[in-house]
Short mmCIF file of C-alpha atoms in Angstrom, two decimals:
data_model
loop_
_atom_site.label_atom_id
_atom_site.label_comp_id
_atom_site.label_asym_id
_atom_site.label_seq_id
_atom_site.Cartn_x
_atom_site.Cartn_y
_atom_site.Cartn_z
CA MET A 82 -74.83 40.48 8.46
CA LYS A 83 -73.61 40.29 4.89
CA CYS A 84 -70.55 42.14 3.60
CA SER A 85 -72.70 44.34 1.33
CA ASN A 86 -74.79 45.43 4.30
CA TYR A 87 -71.66 46.37 6.27
CA ARG A 88 -70.36 48.34 3.36
CA GLU A 89 -73.63 50.17 2.71
CA GLU A 90 -73.83 51.10 6.35
CA PHE A 91 -70.23 52.28 6.24
CA GLU A 92 -70.79 54.36 3.11
CA VAL A 93 -73.84 56.07 4.56
CA GLN A 94 -72.32 56.71 7.97
CA GLY A 95 -68.85 57.48 6.68
CA ILE A 96 -67.34 55.66 9.68
CA ALA A 97 -66.66 51.95 10.09
CA SER A 98 -68.61 50.54 12.98
CA GLY A 99 -66.97 48.21 15.49
CA GLU A 100 -68.81 45.28 14.00
CA PHE A 101 -67.57 46.05 10.54
CA THR A 102 -63.98 46.46 11.80
CA SER A 103 -64.16 43.05 13.51
CA HIS A 104 -65.69 41.55 10.39
CA SER A 105 -62.94 42.98 8.22
CA LEU A 106 -60.33 41.09 10.25
CA GLU A 107 -61.90 37.87 9.06
CA CYS A 108 -63.08 38.96 5.59
CA ALA A 109 -60.30 39.70 3.09
CA ASP A 110 -62.66 41.48 0.66
CA CYS A 111 -63.99 43.82 3.32
CA ALA A 112 -60.44 44.44 4.56
CA GLN A 113 -59.46 45.35 1.01
CA PHE A 114 -62.54 47.58 0.75
CA LEU A 115 -61.62 49.49 3.91
CA LYS A 116 -58.02 49.79 2.79
CA GLU A 117 -59.00 51.24 -0.56
CA ASP A 118 -61.44 53.63 1.01
CA SER A 119 -58.78 54.81 3.41
CA ALA A 120 -56.33 55.26 0.53
CA LEU A 121 -58.94 57.24 -1.35
CA THR A 122 -59.49 59.59 1.58
CA GLU A 123 -55.74 60.03 1.85
CA LEU A 124 -55.38 60.76 -1.86
CA ILE A 125 -58.12 63.36 -1.84
CA GLY A 126 -56.68 64.91 1.29
CA GLU A 127 -53.32 65.29 -0.43
CA LEU A 128 -54.78 67.33 -3.23
CA PRO A 129 -53.17 70.77 -3.07
CA LYS A 130 -55.43 73.74 -2.42
CA ARG A 131 -55.45 76.22 -5.23
CA GLU A 132 -55.56 79.80 -4.03
CA ALA A 133 -57.02 82.84 -5.69
CA PRO A 134 -54.56 85.35 -7.17
CA ALA A 135 -53.52 88.35 -5.09
CA ASP A 136 -55.49 90.82 -7.18
CA PHE A 137 -58.67 88.79 -6.87
CA GLY A 138 -60.51 91.39 -4.77
CA VAL A 139 -59.47 94.24 -7.05
CA ALA A 140 -60.69 92.31 -10.07
CA VAL A 141 -64.07 91.65 -8.42
CA ARG A 142 -64.50 95.33 -7.55
CA SER A 143 -63.51 96.29 -11.04
CA ARG A 144 -66.14 93.95 -12.47
CA ILE A 145 -68.74 95.37 -10.14
CA GLN A 146 -67.91 98.89 -11.22
CA ARG A 147 -68.12 97.92 -14.88
CA ARG A 148 -71.56 96.32 -14.39
CA LYS A 149 -72.75 99.35 -12.45
CA SER A 150 -71.76 101.70 -15.24
CA GLY A 151 -73.44 99.44 -17.81
CA PRO A 152 -72.00 98.02 -20.99
CA SER A 153 -69.12 100.11 -22.20
CA GLY A 154 -66.95 100.55 -25.23
CA PHE A 155 -67.92 99.38 -28.66
CA TRP A 156 -71.06 97.48 -27.68
CA SER A 157 -72.58 100.34 -25.74
CA VAL A 158 -72.20 102.57 -28.78
CA ALA A 159 -73.29 99.86 -31.19
CA ARG A 160 -76.41 99.09 -29.17
CA ILE A 161 -77.71 102.58 -29.87
CA ALA A 162 -76.05 103.34 -33.19
CA VAL A 163 -77.14 100.25 -35.12
CA PRO A 164 -80.90 100.61 -34.57
CA ALA A 165 -80.65 104.35 -35.19
CA ALA A 166 -78.82 103.82 -38.47
CA ALA A 167 -81.35 101.20 -39.51
CA MET A 168 -84.22 103.59 -38.78
CA ILE A 169 -82.57 106.37 -40.79
CA LEU A 170 -82.04 104.03 -43.74
CA ILE A 171 -85.64 102.82 -43.67
CA VAL A 172 -87.09 106.32 -43.39
CA GLY A 173 -84.77 107.58 -46.12
CA PHE A 174 -85.72 104.72 -48.43
CA VAL A 175 -89.44 105.29 -47.90
CA VAL A 176 -89.16 109.05 -48.45
CA MET A 177 -87.08 108.70 -51.61
CA ASN A 178 -89.39 106.09 -53.09
CA SER A 179 -92.71 107.51 -52.00
CA ASP A 180 -93.57 108.43 -55.60
CA LEU A 181 -92.88 104.90 -56.70
CA PHE A 182 -95.15 103.41 -54.03
CA ILE A 183 -98.03 105.76 -54.79
CA ASN A 184 -97.91 105.83 -58.59
CA ASP A 185 -97.70 102.07 -58.88
CA SER A 186 -101.38 101.84 -58.04
CA PRO A 187 -103.26 100.05 -60.82
CA LYS A 188 -106.47 101.99 -60.10
CA LEU A 189 -105.13 105.05 -61.89
CA ASN A 190 -105.03 103.13 -65.15
CA ASP A 191 -108.62 102.09 -64.57
CA THR A 192 -109.51 105.73 -64.34
CA ALA A 193 -107.79 106.40 -67.61
CA VAL A 194 -109.65 103.55 -69.32
CA LYS A 195 -112.88 104.97 -68.11
CA LEU A 196 -111.97 108.38 -69.49
CA ASP A 197 -111.50 106.86 -72.87
CA LYS A 198 -114.80 104.97 -72.76
CA ARG A 199 -116.76 108.01 -71.75
CA ASP A 200 -115.35 109.89 -74.71
CA THR A 201 -116.39 107.16 -77.14
CA THR A 202 -119.89 106.65 -75.80
CA GLY A 203 -120.65 110.30 -75.33
CA ASP A 204 -122.03 109.65 -71.86
CA GLU A 205 -122.54 112.60 -69.64
CA ALA A 206 -119.86 112.57 -67.04
CA PRO A 207 -119.13 114.56 -63.91
CA VAL A 208 -117.51 117.80 -64.93
CA LEU A 209 -114.33 119.12 -63.47
CA GLN A 210 -115.16 122.57 -62.21
CA GLU A 211 -112.05 124.64 -62.50
CA GLU A 212 -112.11 127.22 -59.78
CA ASN A 213 -109.45 129.33 -61.41
CA ALA A 214 -110.66 128.96 -64.98
CA GLY A 215 -113.40 131.52 -64.73
CA GLU A 216 -115.35 129.86 -67.52
CA PRO A 217 -117.52 126.75 -67.35
CA VAL A 218 -116.14 123.85 -69.23
CA SER A 219 -118.23 121.89 -71.68
CA PRO A 220 -118.86 118.22 -70.98
CA LYS A 221 -116.78 117.11 -73.93
CA GLU A 222 -113.81 119.07 -72.66
CA SER A 223 -114.27 117.96 -69.09
CA ILE A 224 -112.30 115.40 -67.23
CA PRO A 225 -114.47 112.42 -66.20
CA VAL A 226 -113.88 111.24 -62.71
CA ALA A 227 -113.85 107.62 -61.68
CA GLU A 228 -116.27 107.17 -58.84
CA SER A 229 -115.54 103.54 -58.22
CA ASN A 230 -114.83 100.25 -59.88
CA SER A 231 -118.52 99.47 -59.96
CA GLU A 232 -119.12 102.59 -62.01
CA LEU A 233 -116.48 101.40 -64.40
CA ALA A 234 -118.34 98.14 -64.80
CA ALA A 235 -121.50 100.07 -65.54
CA GLY A 236 -119.63 101.95 -68.24
CA ASP A 237 -118.64 98.67 -69.76
CA ARG A 238 -122.23 97.59 -70.01
CA GLU A 239 -123.21 100.76 -71.77
CA VAL A 240 -120.78 100.18 -74.62
CA PRO A 241 -122.22 97.83 -77.22
CA ASN A 242 -119.72 95.12 -78.06
CA GLY A 243 -117.43 96.48 -75.36
CA PRO A 244 -113.72 96.59 -75.99
CA SER A 245 -111.73 93.40 -75.71
CA LYS A 246 -108.56 93.21 -73.62
CA ASP A 247 -106.40 94.09 -76.59
CA GLU A 248 -108.55 97.05 -77.44
CA ASP A 249 -108.38 98.04 -73.84
CA GLN A 250 -104.60 98.05 -73.91
CA GLU A 251 -104.59 100.18 -77.04
CA ALA A 252 -107.01 102.56 -75.47
CA ARG A 253 -104.66 102.98 -72.54
CA LYS A 254 -101.82 103.93 -74.87
CA ASP A 255 -103.92 106.70 -76.38
CA ILE A 256 -105.00 108.21 -73.11
CA PRO A 257 -102.40 110.95 -72.61
CA VAL A 258 -102.94 112.34 -76.10
CA LYS A 259 -106.71 112.36 -75.78
CA LYS A 260 -106.52 114.03 -72.42
CA LYS A 261 -104.36 116.82 -73.73
CA GLU A 262 -106.60 117.36 -76.70
CA SER A 263 -109.64 117.64 -74.57
CA LEU A 264 -107.96 120.28 -72.50
CA SER A 265 -106.62 122.38 -75.35
CA SER A 266 -109.49 124.81 -75.32
CA ILE A 267 -109.43 125.50 -71.58
CA ASP A 268 -108.37 128.96 -70.54
CA SER A 269 -104.73 129.52 -71.33
CA THR A 270 -103.79 130.74 -67.88
CA ASP A 271 -104.74 127.36 -66.47
CA GLN A 272 -103.29 125.29 -69.26
CA ALA A 273 -100.01 124.67 -67.54
CA PHE A 274 -101.87 123.55 -64.46
CA GLU A 275 -104.09 121.24 -66.46
CA GLU A 276 -101.14 119.62 -68.15
CA VAL A 277 -99.59 118.89 -64.81
CA GLU A 278 -102.90 117.49 -63.63
CA THR A 279 -103.24 115.01 -66.47
CA THR A 280 -99.79 113.50 -66.11
CA ASN A 281 -100.46 111.75 -62.82
CA PRO A 282 -98.78 114.13 -60.40
CA PRO A 283 -97.02 112.61 -57.40
CA GLY A 284 -99.35 112.00 -54.54
CA LEU A 285 -102.50 111.67 -56.64
CA ASP A 286 -104.80 109.16 -55.08
CA PRO A 287 -106.91 107.54 -57.81
CA ASP A 288 -109.71 106.87 -55.33
CA LYS A 289 -110.25 110.58 -54.72
CA LYS A 290 -112.31 112.86 -56.93
CA LEU A 291 -110.27 115.34 -58.83
CA GLU A 292 -112.11 118.17 -57.09
CA ASP A 293 -110.75 116.90 -53.78
CA VAL A 294 -107.19 116.64 -54.94
CA LYS A 295 -105.02 119.46 -53.73
CA ARG A 296 -103.65 121.12 -56.84
CA PRO A 297 -99.99 121.92 -57.14
CA GLU A 298 -99.13 125.54 -56.64
CA LYS A 299 -99.11 127.40 -59.97
CA ARG A 300 -96.07 129.32 -61.11
CA SER A 301 -97.54 132.75 -61.76
CA PHE A 302 -96.09 136.04 -62.95
CA THR A 303 -97.23 139.60 -62.82
CA ASP A 304 -97.67 141.49 -66.09
CA SER A 305 -94.45 143.40 -65.42
CA GLU A 306 -92.53 140.17 -64.96
CA ILE A 307 -93.90 138.73 -68.18
CA LEU A 308 -92.95 141.86 -70.08
CA ARG A 309 -89.51 141.97 -68.50
CA ALA A 310 -88.94 138.44 -69.69
CA LEU A 311 -89.70 139.57 -73.21
CA GLY A 312 -87.11 142.33 -72.99
CA MET A 313 -88.89 145.44 -71.81
CA ASN A 314 -88.81 147.19 -68.47
CA THR A 315 -92.08 148.72 -67.40
CA VAL A 316 -93.34 150.89 -64.64
CA TRP A 317 -96.83 151.61 -63.38
CA ASN A 318 -97.72 155.24 -63.75
CA GLY A 319 -100.99 155.33 -61.92
CA SER A 320 -103.14 152.83 -63.79
CA ARG A 321 -100.92 153.00 -66.83
CA LEU A 322 -98.23 150.45 -67.53
CA MET A 323 -95.47 152.33 -69.35
CA VAL A 324 -92.41 150.88 -71.12
CA THR A 325 -89.32 152.59 -69.67
CA SER A 326 -86.71 150.75 -71.71
CA VAL A 327 -86.35 148.01 -74.30
CA THR A 328 -83.46 145.60 -74.21
CA ARG A 329 -81.35 145.65 -77.35
CA ASN A 330 -81.84 142.63 -79.65
CA SER A 331 -84.60 141.33 -77.41
CA VAL A 332 -87.84 139.81 -78.63
CA ALA A 333 -89.65 142.98 -77.61
CA GLN A 334 -87.33 145.19 -79.67
CA ARG A 335 -87.64 142.94 -82.72
CA SER A 336 -91.42 143.05 -82.40
CA GLY A 337 -91.44 146.82 -82.45
CA VAL A 338 -91.97 147.75 -78.83
CA ARG A 339 -90.48 151.12 -78.00
CA THR A 340 -89.71 153.12 -74.93
CA GLY A 341 -92.70 155.24 -73.95
CA ASP A 342 -95.31 152.76 -75.20
CA ARG A 343 -98.22 152.12 -72.89
CA ILE A 344 -99.19 148.48 -72.64
CA LEU A 345 -102.93 148.08 -72.88
CA SER A 346 -103.41 144.33 -72.96
CA ILE A 347 -101.57 141.05 -73.19
CA ASP A 348 -103.29 138.36 -75.25
CA GLY A 349 -106.49 140.33 -75.11
CA ARG A 350 -106.44 140.64 -71.34
CA ALA A 351 -106.22 144.16 -70.01
CA VAL A 352 -103.15 144.65 -67.85
CA SER A 353 -103.58 145.50 -64.24
CA LYS A 354 -101.44 145.65 -61.16
CA ASP A 355 -103.27 142.76 -59.55
CA SER A 356 -103.50 140.40 -62.47
CA VAL A 357 -101.23 137.43 -62.63
CA GLY A 358 -100.80 135.07 -65.53
CA SER A 359 -98.91 131.95 -66.43
CA ALA A 360 -95.90 132.25 -68.63
CA LYS A 361 -95.77 130.26 -71.82
CA ALA A 362 -93.22 130.12 -74.54
CA GLN A 363 -95.69 130.88 -77.26
CA ALA A 364 -96.75 133.93 -79.23
CA LEU A 365 -98.12 136.88 -77.32
CA ALA A 366 -100.39 139.52 -78.69
CA LEU A 367 -99.65 142.93 -77.20
CA ARG A 368 -101.85 145.95 -77.61
CA VAL A 369 -100.00 149.19 -76.96
CA MET A 370 -100.83 152.88 -77.08
CA ARG A 371 -98.21 154.98 -78.85
CA LYS A 372 -98.67 158.70 -79.47
CA GLY A 373 -102.44 158.47 -79.06
CA LYS A 374 -102.77 155.49 -81.35
CA ALA A 375 -103.47 151.95 -80.38
CA LEU A 376 -101.21 149.40 -82.03
CA ASN A 377 -101.33 145.59 -82.07
CA LEU A 378 -97.92 144.00 -81.79
CA SER A 379 -97.24 140.33 -82.13
CA ILE A 380 -94.34 139.10 -80.14
CA ARG A 381 -92.79 135.85 -81.25
CA MET B 80 -60.48 99.21 11.75
CA TYR B 81 -62.62 101.66 13.64
CA ALA B 82 -61.66 103.36 16.87
CA ILE B 83 -65.02 103.72 18.54
CA LYS B 84 -65.93 106.00 21.38
CA ALA B 85 -69.59 105.70 22.16
CA MET B 86 -72.27 105.62 24.79
CA PRO B 87 -73.67 102.11 25.25
CA SER B 88 -77.16 103.51 25.52
CA GLN B 89 -76.83 104.45 21.88
CA MET B 90 -75.98 100.91 20.97
CA TYR B 91 -79.48 100.05 19.86
CA THR B 92 -80.23 103.26 18.08
CA GLY B 93 -77.91 102.30 15.27
CA ARG B 94 -75.79 105.45 15.30
CA TRP B 95 -72.61 105.61 17.28
CA GLN B 96 -70.33 108.53 17.56
CA ILE B 97 -66.82 107.65 16.57
CA ASP B 98 -63.72 109.64 16.14
CA THR B 99 -64.00 109.65 12.35
CA GLY B 100 -67.73 110.23 12.06
CA THR B 101 -70.52 107.71 12.41
CA VAL B 102 -70.30 103.98 12.21
CA LYS B 103 -73.06 101.72 11.05
CA MET B 104 -75.19 99.64 13.34
CA ASP B 105 -73.93 96.30 12.09
CA THR B 106 -70.37 97.20 12.94
CA CYS B 107 -71.30 98.50 16.35
CA MET B 108 -73.35 95.48 17.20
CA ALA B 109 -70.08 93.61 17.43
CA LEU B 110 -69.55 95.56 20.61
CA ASP B 111 -72.19 93.40 22.23
CA ASN B 112 -69.31 91.09 22.97
CA PHE B 113 -67.54 93.71 25.02
CA GLY B 114 -70.15 93.51 27.81
CA LEU B 115 -70.56 97.23 28.23
CA ALA B 116 -72.35 98.79 31.16
CA ASP B 117 -74.97 101.49 30.74
CA SER B 118 -73.78 105.05 30.40
CA GLU B 119 -70.21 103.85 30.12
CA VAL B 120 -68.09 105.65 27.60
CA ILE B 121 -66.01 103.11 25.77
CA THR B 122 -63.11 103.14 23.44
CA ALA B 123 -62.86 99.96 21.44
CA THR B 124 -61.35 98.72 18.25
CA VAL B 125 -63.51 96.67 15.93
CA SER B 126 -62.27 94.84 12.88
CA TYR B 127 -64.39 93.50 10.03
CA LYS B 128 -62.79 90.16 10.75
CA ASP B 129 -64.71 90.07 14.03
CA LEU B 130 -68.05 90.30 12.26
CA SER B 131 -70.13 87.36 11.15
CA ASP B 132 -71.03 86.77 7.52
CA HIS B 133 -74.55 88.01 8.12
CA ARG B 134 -73.33 91.25 9.67
CA LEU B 135 -71.00 91.83 6.76
CA ILE B 136 -73.82 91.23 4.32
CA GLU B 137 -76.07 93.65 6.18
CA ALA B 138 -73.30 96.23 6.10
CA THR B 139 -72.83 95.65 2.38
CA LYS B 140 -76.54 96.18 1.82
CA GLU B 141 -76.12 99.58 3.43
CA GLY B 142 -73.31 100.42 1.04
CA ASP B 143 -70.28 99.46 3.11
CA GLU B 144 -67.83 98.33 0.44
CA ASP B 145 -65.20 97.35 3.00
CA ALA B 146 -67.59 94.82 4.48
CA PHE B 147 -67.97 93.21 1.06
CA ALA B 148 -64.19 93.22 0.69
CA GLU B 149 -64.02 91.16 3.87
CA ILE B 150 -66.55 88.71 2.39
CA ILE B 151 -64.35 88.36 -0.67
CA GLU B 152 -61.31 87.84 1.48
CA ARG B 153 -63.00 85.05 3.41
CA TYR B 154 -64.29 83.06 0.49
CA ARG B 155 -62.00 83.76 -2.44
CA ASN B 156 -59.64 80.84 -1.80
CA PRO B 157 -62.22 78.17 -0.93
CA LEU B 158 -64.36 79.18 -3.88
CA THR B 159 -61.46 79.23 -6.34
CA ASN B 160 -60.31 75.82 -5.15
CA TYR B 161 -63.83 74.39 -5.34
CA ILE B 162 -64.43 75.52 -8.90
CA TYR B 163 -60.92 74.46 -9.89
CA ARG B 164 -61.63 70.92 -8.66
CA MET B 165 -64.85 70.92 -10.62
CA LEU B 166 -63.26 72.09 -13.88
CA ASN B 167 -59.50 71.49 -13.55
CA ASP B 168 -58.95 74.88 -15.21
CA TYR B 169 -57.38 77.49 -12.99
CA GLU B 170 -58.06 80.54 -15.16
CA GLU B 171 -61.69 79.59 -15.59
CA ALA B 172 -61.96 78.82 -11.88
CA VAL B 173 -60.71 82.29 -10.95
CA ASP B 174 -63.03 83.86 -13.49
CA LEU B 175 -66.08 82.00 -12.23
CA ALA B 176 -65.18 82.64 -8.60
CA GLN B 177 -65.03 86.36 -9.35
CA GLU B 178 -68.33 86.12 -11.18
CA SER B 179 -69.83 84.42 -8.12
CA PHE B 180 -68.93 87.41 -5.96
CA VAL B 181 -70.26 89.84 -8.52
CA ARG B 182 -73.57 87.97 -8.56
CA VAL B 183 -73.71 87.94 -4.80
CA TYR B 184 -73.13 91.69 -4.79
CA PHE B 185 -75.91 92.50 -7.23
CA ALA B 186 -78.36 90.06 -5.68
CA ILE B 187 -77.48 90.90 -2.12
CA ASP B 188 -80.93 92.29 -1.38
CA ARG B 189 -82.43 88.90 -2.16
CA TYR B 190 -80.16 87.13 0.31
CA HIS B 191 -81.91 86.06 3.50
CA SER B 192 -80.10 85.11 6.63
CA ASN B 193 -82.24 81.98 7.05
CA TYR B 194 -79.35 79.90 5.80
CA ALA B 195 -75.60 80.22 5.91
CA PHE B 196 -73.88 82.61 3.53
CA SER B 197 -71.34 79.91 2.70
CA THR B 198 -74.20 77.76 1.41
CA TYR B 199 -75.50 80.66 -0.63
CA ILE B 200 -72.22 81.47 -2.35
CA TYR B 201 -71.32 77.81 -2.89
CA ARG B 202 -74.66 77.34 -4.62
CA ILE B 203 -73.96 80.23 -6.95
CA ALA B 204 -70.50 78.88 -7.68
CA THR B 205 -71.91 75.38 -8.24
CA ASN B 206 -74.44 76.68 -10.76
CA LEU B 207 -71.74 78.56 -12.63
CA ALA B 208 -69.43 75.55 -12.63
CA ILE B 209 -72.15 73.16 -13.85
CA SER B 210 -73.08 75.66 -16.51
CA GLU B 211 -69.49 75.73 -17.70
CA ILE B 212 -69.23 71.93 -17.66
CA ARG B 213 -72.33 71.64 -19.85
CA LYS B 214 -71.05 74.34 -22.17
CA ARG B 215 -67.84 72.39 -22.61
CA LYS B 216 -69.78 69.20 -23.24
CA ARG B 217 -71.71 70.90 -26.04
CA ARG B 218 -68.49 72.33 -27.41
CA ARG B 219 -66.95 68.88 -27.39
CA LEU B 220 -69.89 67.45 -29.32
CA PHE B 221 -69.11 69.76 -32.20
CA SER B 222 -65.36 69.40 -32.04
CA LEU B 223 -63.26 66.92 -33.95
CA THR B 224 -61.98 65.39 -30.75
CA GLY B 225 -65.49 64.11 -30.13
CA LEU B 226 -65.15 61.76 -33.09
CA TYR B 227 -62.35 59.83 -31.42
CA GLN B 228 -63.93 59.25 -28.05
CA TYR B 229 -63.85 55.68 -26.92
CA GLU B 230 -66.61 53.90 -25.11
CA GLY B 231 -66.80 54.65 -21.42
CA ASP B 232 -65.23 58.04 -21.82
CA ASP B 233 -68.53 59.86 -22.07
CA GLU B 234 -68.38 61.28 -18.61
CA LYS B 235 -65.04 62.95 -19.11
CA GLU B 236 -65.03 66.60 -19.98
CA PHE B 237 -62.75 68.35 -22.37
CA GLN B 238 -60.02 69.68 -20.09
CA PRO B 239 -57.51 72.25 -21.20
CA PRO B 240 -54.00 71.61 -19.95
CA ASP B 241 -53.24 73.17 -16.61
CA ASN B 242 -49.53 73.91 -16.79
CA LYS B 243 -49.23 76.02 -13.68
CA PRO B 244 -46.56 74.42 -11.51
CA LEU B 245 -47.28 73.97 -7.85
CA PRO B 246 -44.55 74.80 -5.30
CA GLU B 247 -44.52 71.39 -3.63
CA ASP B 248 -44.81 69.48 -6.87
CA ASN B 249 -42.53 66.52 -7.38
CA THR B 250 -42.85 63.40 -9.48
CA VAL B 251 -44.69 61.26 -6.90
CA ASN B 252 -47.03 64.01 -5.83
CA ALA B 253 -47.67 64.97 -9.42
CA GLU B 254 -48.60 61.38 -10.24
CA LYS B 255 -50.91 61.09 -7.27
CA ARG B 256 -52.45 64.43 -8.06
CA GLU B 257 -53.04 63.53 -11.65
CA VAL B 258 -54.64 60.21 -10.78
CA ILE B 259 -57.13 61.57 -8.31
CA GLU B 260 -57.86 64.71 -10.33
CA LYS B 261 -58.71 62.63 -13.39
CA ALA B 262 -60.86 60.32 -11.32
CA ILE B 263 -62.83 63.22 -9.85
CA LEU B 264 -63.21 64.90 -13.20
CA ALA B 265 -64.53 61.67 -14.68
CA LEU B 266 -67.41 61.63 -12.20
CA PRO B 267 -70.82 62.70 -13.50
CA GLU B 268 -71.72 66.12 -12.17
CA MET B 269 -74.44 64.72 -9.90
CA TYR B 270 -71.69 62.92 -7.96
CA ARG B 271 -68.85 65.30 -8.59
CA VAL B 272 -70.52 68.24 -6.85
CA PRO B 273 -71.19 66.48 -3.53
CA ILE B 274 -67.85 64.66 -3.59
CA VAL B 275 -65.87 67.89 -4.07
CA LEU B 276 -67.96 69.78 -1.54
CA ARG B 277 -67.67 67.03 1.06
CA GLU B 278 -64.24 65.50 0.46
CA VAL B 279 -62.26 68.44 -0.91
CA GLN B 280 -63.96 71.46 0.65
CA GLU B 281 -64.77 69.49 3.82
CA LEU B 282 -68.31 70.79 4.19
CA SER B 283 -70.67 68.89 6.47
CA TYR B 284 -73.35 66.63 5.01
CA GLU B 285 -75.95 69.20 6.03
CA GLU B 286 -74.11 71.99 4.23
CA VAL B 287 -73.68 69.89 1.10
CA ALA B 288 -77.39 69.05 1.19
CA ALA B 289 -78.23 72.76 1.54
CA VAL B 290 -75.98 73.74 -1.37
CA MET B 291 -77.49 71.07 -3.61
CA LYS B 292 -81.02 71.65 -2.32
CA LEU B 293 -81.34 67.95 -1.64
CA GLY B 294 -82.44 65.90 1.31
CA LEU B 295 -79.80 64.68 3.71
CA GLY B 296 -80.38 61.04 2.80
CA THR B 297 -80.09 61.70 -0.93
CA THR B 298 -76.95 63.72 -0.35
CA LYS B 299 -75.30 60.95 1.67
CA SER B 300 -76.34 58.40 -0.92
CA ARG B 301 -74.77 60.45 -3.70
CA ILE B 302 -71.56 60.92 -1.76
CA SER B 303 -71.25 57.20 -1.05
CA ARG B 304 -72.03 56.39 -4.66
CA GLY B 305 -69.43 58.89 -5.77
CA ARG B 306 -66.83 57.37 -3.49
CA ARG B 307 -67.63 53.94 -4.84
CA LEU B 308 -67.09 55.18 -8.39
CA LEU B 309 -63.79 56.74 -7.36
CA ARG B 310 -62.59 53.53 -5.75
CA GLU B 311 -63.46 51.58 -8.87
CA ARG B 312 -61.59 54.01 -11.07
CA LEU B 313 -58.58 54.05 -8.78
CA ARG B 314 -58.44 50.27 -8.18
CA LYS B 315 -55.66 49.81 -10.69
CA TYR B 316 -53.64 52.53 -8.99
CA PHE B 317 -54.20 50.98 -5.58
CA ASP B 318 -53.15 47.56 -6.89
CA ASP B 319 -49.98 48.99 -8.41
CA ASN B 320 -49.07 50.72 -5.14
CA LYS B 321 -49.59 47.86 -2.74
#
């Protein structure tokens, strides 16, 4: 048997067979091999054993307890706090910029362009029926409603030599003015509302018809409140609205209102307990009854 | 230590009356060795040290923390030494040995008594140690020291200095220790694991094969190959010490 075979057998078995021992007496290389292997075993055997520290068991139990109670300290707090803070920031950002997101829609401008075109062509357009106005509105004073982009295209076809892009831009600039003009003759009590309506209120979806849009709540005043603002205190005596006092140097006093006057109408509208009107910083025409005579007072 | 007073007929019901309450079945089963007769009232003292690994594990599964403490006591030194020989870093060895026990504790329900507990915990420790070795290799790749490696040094790991003095240390022993430690650490992990398990921890071939999930023949082959590599690395030392 060759030396390599002896050695392989020895390495696999881990023990030198009798044959290999006899062979090693005659073979210097194999003798050297066995000597080195023996020295190696001795060297490894002399390696000192490292022992665990005395508090090893305590440390293991402590680790187990920590894992049982989950992650603690900073990271346990951070794991919850960071996503929560991120959510709050995102929600806050969206809420604060909701107007920006909604009003950036280009479709609203398309609606405005269409308004302008309808005015120039004189086409009959859907009429905004004001529920609170009380009076029907003429087509010229009405607010055209964009049905869709296809309708807009149809409008373009109806205009001979339709506006170029530049003309279109100019038309857009004029829109707010034209809108306000067209609304000027609408009932005064709804004017404030209409002005709000035409200045793209927050939340207006250009795809919706104006009839479907929920209108902002109007700021309304009773007749007594309106008169009090002008400088006169009133009281209802049955169906009569009587002036009980007039504030010195007030608008009412300068206009000639006196204590004891009975207010008949405001701006031509008969006063009543139930009526409400919008306030406006413009001239008011008061009709009062004083000593059996009706007087017209203009309050400015 | 439990002072047990119980009826042998209750031995197999799992609940024994003892002077401090009830004792769990696994503890009481140790009384099999006492050769009790039926209907005999006994008073015996049972220590956790008398219980096998499997019994201790079963007791731990039932929430007996003292049984797990005995497991720790049995294996803490061998495991620390094993990982230390794999890494040559005492602090890391202690840390990974502790982590091994923690993992055993939380995965104790998945442990089956088909194979020895020592095999099970050595396998966990081996995986942790190999993981650490590979982590250090990656760290070394990105460190400046990696630029000055010379050829043939690829198998060596980055080893932090271990300055802890040993009680029996002297110059000769320290030299011997350093030589063999370096030689072992220079072994590739596929040889280092079986060499340390077999030669340092003195496990049987079968146990080493079970830890490494290898066949017996492959395990023996790797051990012999590892020894050959060690002899080659230590040849100069052997020649100098003839």
